Coordinates of C-alpha atoms in Angstrom, one line a residue:
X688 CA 19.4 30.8 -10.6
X689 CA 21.0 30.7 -7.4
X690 CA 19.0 30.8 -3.6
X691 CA 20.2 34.2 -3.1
X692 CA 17.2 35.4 -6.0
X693 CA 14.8 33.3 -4.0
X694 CA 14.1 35.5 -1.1
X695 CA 10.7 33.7 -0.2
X696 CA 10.4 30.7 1.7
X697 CA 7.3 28.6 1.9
X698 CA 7.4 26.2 5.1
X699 CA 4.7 23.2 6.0
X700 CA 5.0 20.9 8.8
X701 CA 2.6 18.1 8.3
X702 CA 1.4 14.7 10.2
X703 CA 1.2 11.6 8.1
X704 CA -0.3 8.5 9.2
X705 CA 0.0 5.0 8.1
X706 CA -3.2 4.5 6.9
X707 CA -1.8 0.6 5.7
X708 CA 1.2 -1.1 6.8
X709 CA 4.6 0.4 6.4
X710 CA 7.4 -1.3 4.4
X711 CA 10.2 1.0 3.9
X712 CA 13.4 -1.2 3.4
X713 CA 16.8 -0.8 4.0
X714 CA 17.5 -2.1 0.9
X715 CA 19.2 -6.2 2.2
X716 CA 18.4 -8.7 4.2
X717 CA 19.4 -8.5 7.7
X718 CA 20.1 -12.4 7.5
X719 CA 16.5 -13.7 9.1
X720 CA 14.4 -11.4 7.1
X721 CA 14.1 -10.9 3.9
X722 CA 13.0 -6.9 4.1
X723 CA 13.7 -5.3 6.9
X724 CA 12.4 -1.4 7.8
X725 CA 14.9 1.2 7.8
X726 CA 15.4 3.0 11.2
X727 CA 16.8 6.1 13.1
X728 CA 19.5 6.5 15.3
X729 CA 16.8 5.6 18.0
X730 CA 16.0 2.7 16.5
X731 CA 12.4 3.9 15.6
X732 CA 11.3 3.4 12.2
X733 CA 11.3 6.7 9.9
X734 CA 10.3 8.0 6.6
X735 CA 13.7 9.2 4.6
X736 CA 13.0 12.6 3.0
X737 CA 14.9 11.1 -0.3
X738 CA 12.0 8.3 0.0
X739 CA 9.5 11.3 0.1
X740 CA 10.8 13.5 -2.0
X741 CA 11.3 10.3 -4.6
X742 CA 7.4 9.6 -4.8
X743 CA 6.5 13.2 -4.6
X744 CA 9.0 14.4 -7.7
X745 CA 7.2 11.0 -9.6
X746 CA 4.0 12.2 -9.2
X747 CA 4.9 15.9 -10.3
X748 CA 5.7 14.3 -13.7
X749 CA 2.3 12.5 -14.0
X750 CA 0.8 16.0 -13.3
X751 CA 3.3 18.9 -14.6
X752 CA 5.7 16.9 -17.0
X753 CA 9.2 15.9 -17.0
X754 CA 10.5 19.7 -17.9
X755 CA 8.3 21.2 -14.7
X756 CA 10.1 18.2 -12.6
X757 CA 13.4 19.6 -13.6
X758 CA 12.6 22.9 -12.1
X759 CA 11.4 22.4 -9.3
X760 CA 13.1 19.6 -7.8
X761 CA 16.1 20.2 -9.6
X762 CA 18.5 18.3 -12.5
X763 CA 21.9 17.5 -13.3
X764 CA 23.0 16.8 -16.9
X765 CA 26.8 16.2 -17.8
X766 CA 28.6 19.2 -16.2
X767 CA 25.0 21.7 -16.3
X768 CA 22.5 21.1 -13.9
X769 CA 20.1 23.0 -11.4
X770 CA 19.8 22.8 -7.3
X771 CA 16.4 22.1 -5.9
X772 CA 14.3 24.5 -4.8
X773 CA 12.3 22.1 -2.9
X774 CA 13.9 20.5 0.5
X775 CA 12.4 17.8 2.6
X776 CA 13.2 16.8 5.8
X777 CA 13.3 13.3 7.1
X778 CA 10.1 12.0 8.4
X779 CA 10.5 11.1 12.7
X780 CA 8.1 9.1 14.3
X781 CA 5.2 10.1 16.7
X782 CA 4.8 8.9 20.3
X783 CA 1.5 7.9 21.6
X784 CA 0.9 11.5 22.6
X785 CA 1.3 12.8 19.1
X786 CA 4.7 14.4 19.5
X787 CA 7.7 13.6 17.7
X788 CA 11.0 11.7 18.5
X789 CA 13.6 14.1 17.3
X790 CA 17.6 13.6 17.8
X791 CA 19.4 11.0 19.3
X792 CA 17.8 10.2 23.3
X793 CA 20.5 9.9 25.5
X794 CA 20.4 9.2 29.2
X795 CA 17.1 9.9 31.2
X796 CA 15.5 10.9 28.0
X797 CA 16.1 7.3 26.5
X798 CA 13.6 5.9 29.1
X799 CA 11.0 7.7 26.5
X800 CA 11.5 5.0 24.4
X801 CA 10.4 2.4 27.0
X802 CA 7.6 4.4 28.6
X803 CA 6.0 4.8 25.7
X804 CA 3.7 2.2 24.7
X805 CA 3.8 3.1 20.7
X806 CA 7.3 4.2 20.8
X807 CA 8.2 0.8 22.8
X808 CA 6.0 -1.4 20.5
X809 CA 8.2 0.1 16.9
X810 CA 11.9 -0.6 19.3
X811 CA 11.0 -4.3 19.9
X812 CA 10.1 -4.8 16.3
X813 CA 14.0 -5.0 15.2
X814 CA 13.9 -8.0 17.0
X815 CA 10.4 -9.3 16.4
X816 CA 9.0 -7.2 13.6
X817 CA 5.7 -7.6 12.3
X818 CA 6.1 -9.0 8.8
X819 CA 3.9 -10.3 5.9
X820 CA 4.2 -13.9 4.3
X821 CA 4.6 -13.2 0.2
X822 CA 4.5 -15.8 -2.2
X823 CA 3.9 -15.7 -6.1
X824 CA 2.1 -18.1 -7.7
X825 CA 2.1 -19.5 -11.2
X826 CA -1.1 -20.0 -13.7
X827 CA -1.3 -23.5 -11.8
X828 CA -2.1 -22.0 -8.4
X829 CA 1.5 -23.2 -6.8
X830 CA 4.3 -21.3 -5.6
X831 CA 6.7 -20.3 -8.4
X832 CA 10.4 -21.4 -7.7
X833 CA 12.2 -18.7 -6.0
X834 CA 9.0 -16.5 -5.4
X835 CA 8.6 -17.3 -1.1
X836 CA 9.8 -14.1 0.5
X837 CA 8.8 -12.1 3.5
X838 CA 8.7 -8.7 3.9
X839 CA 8.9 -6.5 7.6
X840 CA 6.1 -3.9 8.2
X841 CA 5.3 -1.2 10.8
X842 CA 1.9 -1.3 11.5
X843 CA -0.5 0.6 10.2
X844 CA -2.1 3.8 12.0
X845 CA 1.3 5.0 13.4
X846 CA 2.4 9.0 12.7
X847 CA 4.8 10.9 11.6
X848 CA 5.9 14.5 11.2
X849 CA 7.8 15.5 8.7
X850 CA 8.8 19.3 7.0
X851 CA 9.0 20.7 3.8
X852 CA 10.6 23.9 2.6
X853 CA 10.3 25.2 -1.1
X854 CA 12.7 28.2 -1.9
X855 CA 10.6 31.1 -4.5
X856 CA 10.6 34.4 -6.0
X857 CA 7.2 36.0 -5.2
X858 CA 4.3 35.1 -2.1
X859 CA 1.7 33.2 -4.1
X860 CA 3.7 31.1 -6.1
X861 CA 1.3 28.6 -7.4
X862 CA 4.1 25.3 -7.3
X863 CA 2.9 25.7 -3.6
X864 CA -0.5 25.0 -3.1
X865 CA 0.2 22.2 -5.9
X866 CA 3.1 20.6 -4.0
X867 CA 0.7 20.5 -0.4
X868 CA -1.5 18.9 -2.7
X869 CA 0.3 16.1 -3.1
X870 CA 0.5 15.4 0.8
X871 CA -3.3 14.3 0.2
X872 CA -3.3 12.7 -2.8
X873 CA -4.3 8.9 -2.7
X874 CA -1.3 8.0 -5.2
X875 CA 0.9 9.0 -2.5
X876 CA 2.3 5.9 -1.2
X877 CA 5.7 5.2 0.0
X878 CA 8.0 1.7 0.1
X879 CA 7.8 -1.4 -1.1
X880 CA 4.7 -3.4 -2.0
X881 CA 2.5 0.1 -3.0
X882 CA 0.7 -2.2 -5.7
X883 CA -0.4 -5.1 -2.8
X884 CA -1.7 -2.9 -0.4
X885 CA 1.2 -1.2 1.8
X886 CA 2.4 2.3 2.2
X887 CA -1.1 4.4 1.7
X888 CA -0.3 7.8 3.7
X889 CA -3.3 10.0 5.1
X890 CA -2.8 13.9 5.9
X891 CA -4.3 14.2 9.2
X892 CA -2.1 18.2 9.9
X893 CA -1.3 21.2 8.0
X894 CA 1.0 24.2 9.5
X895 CA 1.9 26.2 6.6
X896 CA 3.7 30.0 6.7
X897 CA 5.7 32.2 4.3
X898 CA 8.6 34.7 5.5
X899 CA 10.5 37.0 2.8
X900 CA 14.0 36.9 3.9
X901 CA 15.2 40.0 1.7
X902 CA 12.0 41.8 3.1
X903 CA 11.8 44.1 6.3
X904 CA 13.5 43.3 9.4
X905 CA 10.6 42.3 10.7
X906 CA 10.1 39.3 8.7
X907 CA 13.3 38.5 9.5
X908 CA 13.0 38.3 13.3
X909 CA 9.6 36.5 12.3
X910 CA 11.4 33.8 10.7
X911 CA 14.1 33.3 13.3
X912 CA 11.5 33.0 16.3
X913 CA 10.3 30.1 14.1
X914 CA 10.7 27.1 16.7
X915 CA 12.8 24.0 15.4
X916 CA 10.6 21.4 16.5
X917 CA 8.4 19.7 14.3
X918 CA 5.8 19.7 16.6
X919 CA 6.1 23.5 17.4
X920 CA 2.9 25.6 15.6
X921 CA 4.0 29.3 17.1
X922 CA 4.2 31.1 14.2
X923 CA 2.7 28.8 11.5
X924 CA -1.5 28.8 10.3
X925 CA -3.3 25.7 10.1
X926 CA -4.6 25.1 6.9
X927 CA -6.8 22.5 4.7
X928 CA -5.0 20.4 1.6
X929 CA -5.4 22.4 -1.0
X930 CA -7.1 21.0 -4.3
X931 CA -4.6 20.4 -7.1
X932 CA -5.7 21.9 -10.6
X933 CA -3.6 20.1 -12.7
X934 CA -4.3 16.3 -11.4
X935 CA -6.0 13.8 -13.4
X936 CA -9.5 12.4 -12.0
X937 CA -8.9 8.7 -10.0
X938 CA -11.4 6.3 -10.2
X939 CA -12.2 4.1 -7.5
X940 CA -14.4 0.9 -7.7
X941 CA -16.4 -0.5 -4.1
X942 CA -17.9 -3.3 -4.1
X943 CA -19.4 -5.1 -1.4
X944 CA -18.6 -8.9 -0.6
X945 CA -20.8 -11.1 1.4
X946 CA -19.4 -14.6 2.2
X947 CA -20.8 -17.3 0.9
X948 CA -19.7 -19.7 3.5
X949 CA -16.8 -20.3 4.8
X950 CA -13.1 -18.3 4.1
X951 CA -9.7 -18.5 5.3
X952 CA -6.7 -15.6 4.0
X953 CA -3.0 -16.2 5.3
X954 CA -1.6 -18.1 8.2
X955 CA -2.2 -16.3 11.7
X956 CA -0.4 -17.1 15.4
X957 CA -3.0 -16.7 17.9
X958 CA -6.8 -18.3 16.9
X959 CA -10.2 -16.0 17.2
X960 CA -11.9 -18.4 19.7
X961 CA -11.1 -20.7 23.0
X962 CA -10.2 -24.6 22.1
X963 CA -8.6 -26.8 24.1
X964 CA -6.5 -27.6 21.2
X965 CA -5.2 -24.8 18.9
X966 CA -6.4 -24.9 15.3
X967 CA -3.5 -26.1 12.9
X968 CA -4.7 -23.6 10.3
X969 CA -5.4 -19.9 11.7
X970 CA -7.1 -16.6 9.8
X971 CA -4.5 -13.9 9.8
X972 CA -4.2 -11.1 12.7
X973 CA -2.4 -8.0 12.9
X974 CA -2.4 -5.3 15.5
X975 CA -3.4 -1.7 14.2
X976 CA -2.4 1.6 15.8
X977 CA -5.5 3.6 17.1
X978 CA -6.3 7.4 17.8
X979 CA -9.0 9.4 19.4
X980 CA -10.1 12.2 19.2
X981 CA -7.6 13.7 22.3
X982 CA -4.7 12.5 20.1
X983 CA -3.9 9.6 22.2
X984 CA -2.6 6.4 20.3
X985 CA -3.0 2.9 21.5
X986 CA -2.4 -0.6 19.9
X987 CA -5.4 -2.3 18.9
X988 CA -4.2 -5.9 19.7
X989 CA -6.0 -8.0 17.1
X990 CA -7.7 -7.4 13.9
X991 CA -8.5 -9.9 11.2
X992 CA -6.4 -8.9 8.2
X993 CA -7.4 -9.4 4.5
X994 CA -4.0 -8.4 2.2
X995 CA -4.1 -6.6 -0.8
X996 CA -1.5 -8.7 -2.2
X997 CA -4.3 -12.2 -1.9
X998 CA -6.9 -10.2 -3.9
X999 CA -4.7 -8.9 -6.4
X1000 CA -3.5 -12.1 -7.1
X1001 CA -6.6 -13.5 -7.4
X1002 CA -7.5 -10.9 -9.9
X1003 CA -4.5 -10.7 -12.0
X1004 CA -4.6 -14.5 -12.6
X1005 CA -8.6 -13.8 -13.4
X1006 CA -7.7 -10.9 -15.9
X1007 CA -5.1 -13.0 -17.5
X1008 CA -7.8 -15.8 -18.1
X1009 CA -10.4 -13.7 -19.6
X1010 CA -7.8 -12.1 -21.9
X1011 CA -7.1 -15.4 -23.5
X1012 CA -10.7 -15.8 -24.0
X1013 CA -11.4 -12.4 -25.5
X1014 CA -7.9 -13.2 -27.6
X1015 CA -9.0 -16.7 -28.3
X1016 CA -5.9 -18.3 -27.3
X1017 CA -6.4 -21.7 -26.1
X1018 CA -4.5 -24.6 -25.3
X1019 CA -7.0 -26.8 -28.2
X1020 CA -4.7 -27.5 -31.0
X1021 CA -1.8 -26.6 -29.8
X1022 CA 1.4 -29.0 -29.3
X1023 CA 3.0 -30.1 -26.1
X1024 CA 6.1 -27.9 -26.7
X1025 CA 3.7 -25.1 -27.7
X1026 CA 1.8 -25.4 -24.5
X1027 CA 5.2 -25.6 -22.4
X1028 CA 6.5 -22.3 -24.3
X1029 CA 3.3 -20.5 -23.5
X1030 CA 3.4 -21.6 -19.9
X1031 CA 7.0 -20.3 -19.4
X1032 CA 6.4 -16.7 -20.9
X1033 CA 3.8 -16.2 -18.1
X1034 CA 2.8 -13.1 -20.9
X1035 CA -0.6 -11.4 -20.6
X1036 CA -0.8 -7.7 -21.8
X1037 CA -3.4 -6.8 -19.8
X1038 CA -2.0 -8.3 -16.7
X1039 CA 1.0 -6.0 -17.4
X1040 CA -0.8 -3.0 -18.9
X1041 CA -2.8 -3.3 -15.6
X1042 CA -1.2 -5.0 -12.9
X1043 CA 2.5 -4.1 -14.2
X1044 CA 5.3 -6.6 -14.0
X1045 CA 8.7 -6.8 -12.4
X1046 CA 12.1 -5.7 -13.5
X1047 CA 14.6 -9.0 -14.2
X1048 CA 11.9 -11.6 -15.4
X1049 CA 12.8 -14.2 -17.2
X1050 CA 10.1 -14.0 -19.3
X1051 CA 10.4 -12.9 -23.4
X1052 CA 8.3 -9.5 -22.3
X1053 CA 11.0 -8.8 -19.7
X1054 CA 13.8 -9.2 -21.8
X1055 CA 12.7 -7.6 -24.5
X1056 CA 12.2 -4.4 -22.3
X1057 CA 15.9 -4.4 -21.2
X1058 CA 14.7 -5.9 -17.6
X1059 CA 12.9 -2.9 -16.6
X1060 CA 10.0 -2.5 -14.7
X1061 CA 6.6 -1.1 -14.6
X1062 CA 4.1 -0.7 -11.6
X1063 CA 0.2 -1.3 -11.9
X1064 CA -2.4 1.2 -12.4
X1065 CA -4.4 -0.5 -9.6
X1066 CA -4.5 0.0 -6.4
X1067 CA -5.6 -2.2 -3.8
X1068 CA -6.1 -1.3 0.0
X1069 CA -5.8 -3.8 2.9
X1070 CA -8.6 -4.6 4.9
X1071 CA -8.6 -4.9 8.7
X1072 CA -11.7 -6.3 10.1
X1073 CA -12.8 -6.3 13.6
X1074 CA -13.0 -9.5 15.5
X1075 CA -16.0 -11.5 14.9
X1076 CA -18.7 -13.1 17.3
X1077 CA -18.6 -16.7 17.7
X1078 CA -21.4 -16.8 15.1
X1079 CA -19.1 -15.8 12.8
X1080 CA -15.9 -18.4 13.6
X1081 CA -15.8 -21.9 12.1
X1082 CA -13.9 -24.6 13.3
X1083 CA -13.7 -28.0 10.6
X1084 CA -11.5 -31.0 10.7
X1085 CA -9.7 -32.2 8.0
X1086 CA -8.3 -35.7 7.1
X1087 CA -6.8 -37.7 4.1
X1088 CA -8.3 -41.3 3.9
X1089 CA -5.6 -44.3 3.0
X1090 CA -7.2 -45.5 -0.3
X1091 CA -6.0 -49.0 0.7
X1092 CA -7.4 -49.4 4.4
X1093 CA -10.1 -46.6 4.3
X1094 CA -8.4 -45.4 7.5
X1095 CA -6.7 -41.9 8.5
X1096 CA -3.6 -41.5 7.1
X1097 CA -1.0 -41.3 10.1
X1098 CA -0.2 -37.4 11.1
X1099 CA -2.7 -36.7 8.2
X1100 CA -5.5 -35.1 10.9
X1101 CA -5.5 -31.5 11.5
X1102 CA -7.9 -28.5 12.4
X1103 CA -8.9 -24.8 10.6
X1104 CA -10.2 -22.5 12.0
X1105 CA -12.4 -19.9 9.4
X1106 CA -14.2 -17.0 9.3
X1107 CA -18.4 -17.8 8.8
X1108 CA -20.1 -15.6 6.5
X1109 CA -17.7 -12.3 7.3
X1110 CA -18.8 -9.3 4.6
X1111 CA -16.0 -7.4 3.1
X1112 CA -15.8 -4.3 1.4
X1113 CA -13.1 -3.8 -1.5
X1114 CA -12.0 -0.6 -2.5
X1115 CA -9.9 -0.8 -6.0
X1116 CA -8.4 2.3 -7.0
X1117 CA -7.8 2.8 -11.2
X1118 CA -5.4 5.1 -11.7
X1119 CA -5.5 7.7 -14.6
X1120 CA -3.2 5.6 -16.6
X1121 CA -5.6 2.5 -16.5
X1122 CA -8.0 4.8 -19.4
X1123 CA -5.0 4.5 -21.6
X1124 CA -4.9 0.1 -21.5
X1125 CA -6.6 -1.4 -24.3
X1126 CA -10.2 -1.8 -23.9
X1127 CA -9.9 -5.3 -24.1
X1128 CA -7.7 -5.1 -21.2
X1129 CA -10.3 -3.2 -19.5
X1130 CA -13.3 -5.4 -20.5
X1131 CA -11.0 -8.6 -19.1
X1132 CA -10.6 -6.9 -15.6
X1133 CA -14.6 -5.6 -15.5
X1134 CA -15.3 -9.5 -16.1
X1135 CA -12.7 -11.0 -13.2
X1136 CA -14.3 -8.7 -11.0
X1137 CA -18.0 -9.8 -12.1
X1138 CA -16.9 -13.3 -11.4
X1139 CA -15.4 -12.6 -7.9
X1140 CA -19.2 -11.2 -7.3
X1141 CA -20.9 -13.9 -8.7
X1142 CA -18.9 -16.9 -6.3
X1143 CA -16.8 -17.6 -9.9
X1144 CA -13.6 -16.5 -8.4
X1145 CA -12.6 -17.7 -5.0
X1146 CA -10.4 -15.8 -2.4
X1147 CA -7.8 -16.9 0.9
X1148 CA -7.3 -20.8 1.1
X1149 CA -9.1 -24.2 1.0
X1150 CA -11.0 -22.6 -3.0
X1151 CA -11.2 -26.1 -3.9
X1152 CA -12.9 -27.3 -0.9
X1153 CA -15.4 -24.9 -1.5
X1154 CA -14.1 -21.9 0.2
X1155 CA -13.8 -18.2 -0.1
X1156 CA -16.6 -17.4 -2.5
X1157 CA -18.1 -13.9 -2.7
X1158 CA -21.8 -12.8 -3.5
X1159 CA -21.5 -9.0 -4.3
X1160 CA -22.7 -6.1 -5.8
X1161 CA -21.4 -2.3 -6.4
X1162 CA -21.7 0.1 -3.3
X1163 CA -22.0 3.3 -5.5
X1164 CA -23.2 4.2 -9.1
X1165 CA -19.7 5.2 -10.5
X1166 CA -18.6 1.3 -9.8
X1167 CA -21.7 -0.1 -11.4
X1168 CA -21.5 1.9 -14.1
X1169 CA -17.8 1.6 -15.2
X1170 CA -18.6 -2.5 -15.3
X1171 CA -21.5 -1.8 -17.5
X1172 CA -19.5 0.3 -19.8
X1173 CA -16.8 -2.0 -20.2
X1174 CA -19.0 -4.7 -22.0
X1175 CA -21.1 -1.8 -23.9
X1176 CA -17.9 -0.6 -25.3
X1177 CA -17.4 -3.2 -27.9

């Protein structure tokens, strides 16, 4: 069907915030980072509208089907094939006074870029980017070879405005309030790292109109006095994300963690409180983008972060032990090159019915499914806490004793600096997909997260010295009940 039949075009302009850290790649290493963020011709970071349109034509399959895909955002099969009736524009940054950064800034208007405190912040991050630490560990709780990497971020809370345009043959088609309602859905997350905590998007503006180009003349000229920027609203209606009919219900579990004592996640730069000697060990920081309720962003400096990525490890390597149990697979019995084979294969269908598993393992699981890849059902969100009272900051020394002498060990004395008795709330989002994992796969997740409430299952550094234990309990009925029904399900 060619364009000419679809007279109608439905048009939304929309503001989507960061509401975690950003990690759209370039796709290579730059030579000092591992990930970098893709950019503009300004240099500012952006969202691509292939990156966009990517996640939004995936999650039109999980709700309409491969065959409704095909028609909407198009196909192409041998020599037959289909143009897209949906387009989507390329996603430009905001400035601190909400308005976009569109086109290459030449001359005078370049000084934009350096006046603006936001827009001067995302330039000096191709130099000095703000960038997460990633390691993967092994069943032993050590780094697995090859598995250090780092990964650039833009920080969370900045905006962007972005356009879509989908091409019909009648007024209310109903692939349109559908397609808006993906804007606000909670799976909508963009990047790399979606599964540890980056790339959550929050709607926070709707302009939506319709013009009938083969209507009266009228419409016409309506359509044409359309203005170009993204940030123009002559001409559109503000309205609320719609509701989609055909999504599948999302669980999400909240629990609330009280510390037990002490806890230390990541490495940070800067410490929480004055010393006349810096701790060795710091609690991670990173600065968060703020708005009010003018529209006026600023940087929030400093705010102790908690990643996704340290509680989902935690929890995967939890799942996988509770798994065994419920399997009864033990090393008892078994012989040394039984237990070494086991080790290697790093297998645990529930970790990968749950938590997913990367493409290219070199694992039996991996090979056997052609190196392909799966993401997780789960998603976790980062936590940014506000910095805490001295009350709430602990400073410990640490040595390592020459068994021989009874003395320090030389350059074995350093500091840490911790959080004391900092609460947490964890928000774990089960995707419709995770009521299709075996129910012992289910009933070995319910228990990893009853031990991380019961001080069984330590988070952040320093576990063995006692560190990072949790006493917690659900914040809602939905979360208590879904752990109940997991062991009631038998």
């Amino acid at each position: 069907m060619s364009r000419l039949k679809r007279s109608v075009l439905h048009l939304a302009r929309f503001t989507l915030e960061a509401g975690s850290a950003l990690s759209i790649g370039t796709g290579g290493s730059d030579g000092v980072y591992d990930h970098p963020i893709v950019r503009d011709a300004n240099g500012l970071p952006m969202i691509p509208g292939t990156s966009l349109a990517g996640v939004l034509r995936h999650l039109w399959i999980q709700n309409q089907g491969e065959t409704a895909a095909d028609r909407l955002f198009g196909h192409q099969e041998r020599d037959s094939g289909a143009a897209s009736r949906l387009e989507v524009a390329t996603c430009v940054l905001q400035d601190s006074h909400g308005r976009p950064v569109e086109g290459l800034l030449l001359g005078p208007d370049r000084q934009r870029l350096d006046n603006d405190p936001l827009l001067r912040a995302a330039l000096a991050g191709r130099e000095d980017p703000v960038f997460r630490d990633r390691v993967r560990l092994t069943h032993r709780g050590v780094a697995k070879n090859n598995g250090k990497f780092d990964r650039s971020v833009l920080l969370a809370g900045y905006r962007f405005s972005g356009e879509l345009r989908l091409w019909s043959e009648q007024q209310d088609d109903p692939d349109w309030p559908e397609l808006l309602a993906l804007l606000n859905d909670p799976r909508l997350r963009l990047g790399g790292a979606t599964r540890a905590g980056l790339g959550a998007l929050v709607l926070r503006r709707l302009q939506v109109a319709s013009f009938d180009l083969a209507g009266t003349p009228e419409e016409i000229a309506r359509f044409r006095s359309l203005p170009q920027s993204l940030d123009a609203t002559t001409g559109l209606k503000a309205m609320d994300p719609p509701i989609s009919k055909s999504q599948a219900p999302i669980r999400r579990l909240r629990l609330r963690l009280e510390a037990n004592d002490f806890w230390r996640i990541g490495q940070g730069n800067e410490p929480l409180g004055q010393y006349e000697k810096t701790p060795d060990l710091l609690p991670k920081t990173e600065p968060v983008v703020r708005w009010d309720r003018q529209g006026q962003g600023r940087i929030e400096p400093r705010l102790a972060l908690v990643p996704a990525s340290s509680v989902k490890g935690a929890l995967a390597h939890r799942t996988a032990f509770h798994w065994n149990v419920l399997k009864g697979e033990f090393v008892d019995g078994k012989t040394p090159e039984q237990i070494q084979a086991w080790e290697a294969s790093e297998d645990c269908a529930a970790v990968q019915e749950l938590f997913g598993y990367a493409k290219d393992r070199e694992t039996a699981a991996g090979r056997a499914r052609n190196a392909t890849g799966r993401a997780g059902r789960l998603l976790i969100d980062d936590l940014y806490l506000p910095l805490p009272g001295p009350q709430h900051i602990g400073h410990l020394m640490h040595n390592s004793i020459d068994r021989f002498t009874g003395g320090v060990r030389n350059r074995m004395l350093f500091s840490e600096e911790l959080l004391y008795k900092q609460p947490i709330e964890l928000t774990i989002t089960l995707l419709p997909g995770v009521e299709g994992t075996t129910p012992d796969a289910r009933r070995a997740l319910a228990r990893a997260l009853n031990d991380l409430c019961a001080g069984r299952l330590a988070l952040g550094a320093g576990t063995t010295k006692g560190h990072g234990t949790f006493s917690g309990q659900p914040l809602d009925e939905e979360t208590r009940t879904w752990l109940q029904s997991q062991e009631e399900n038998r």
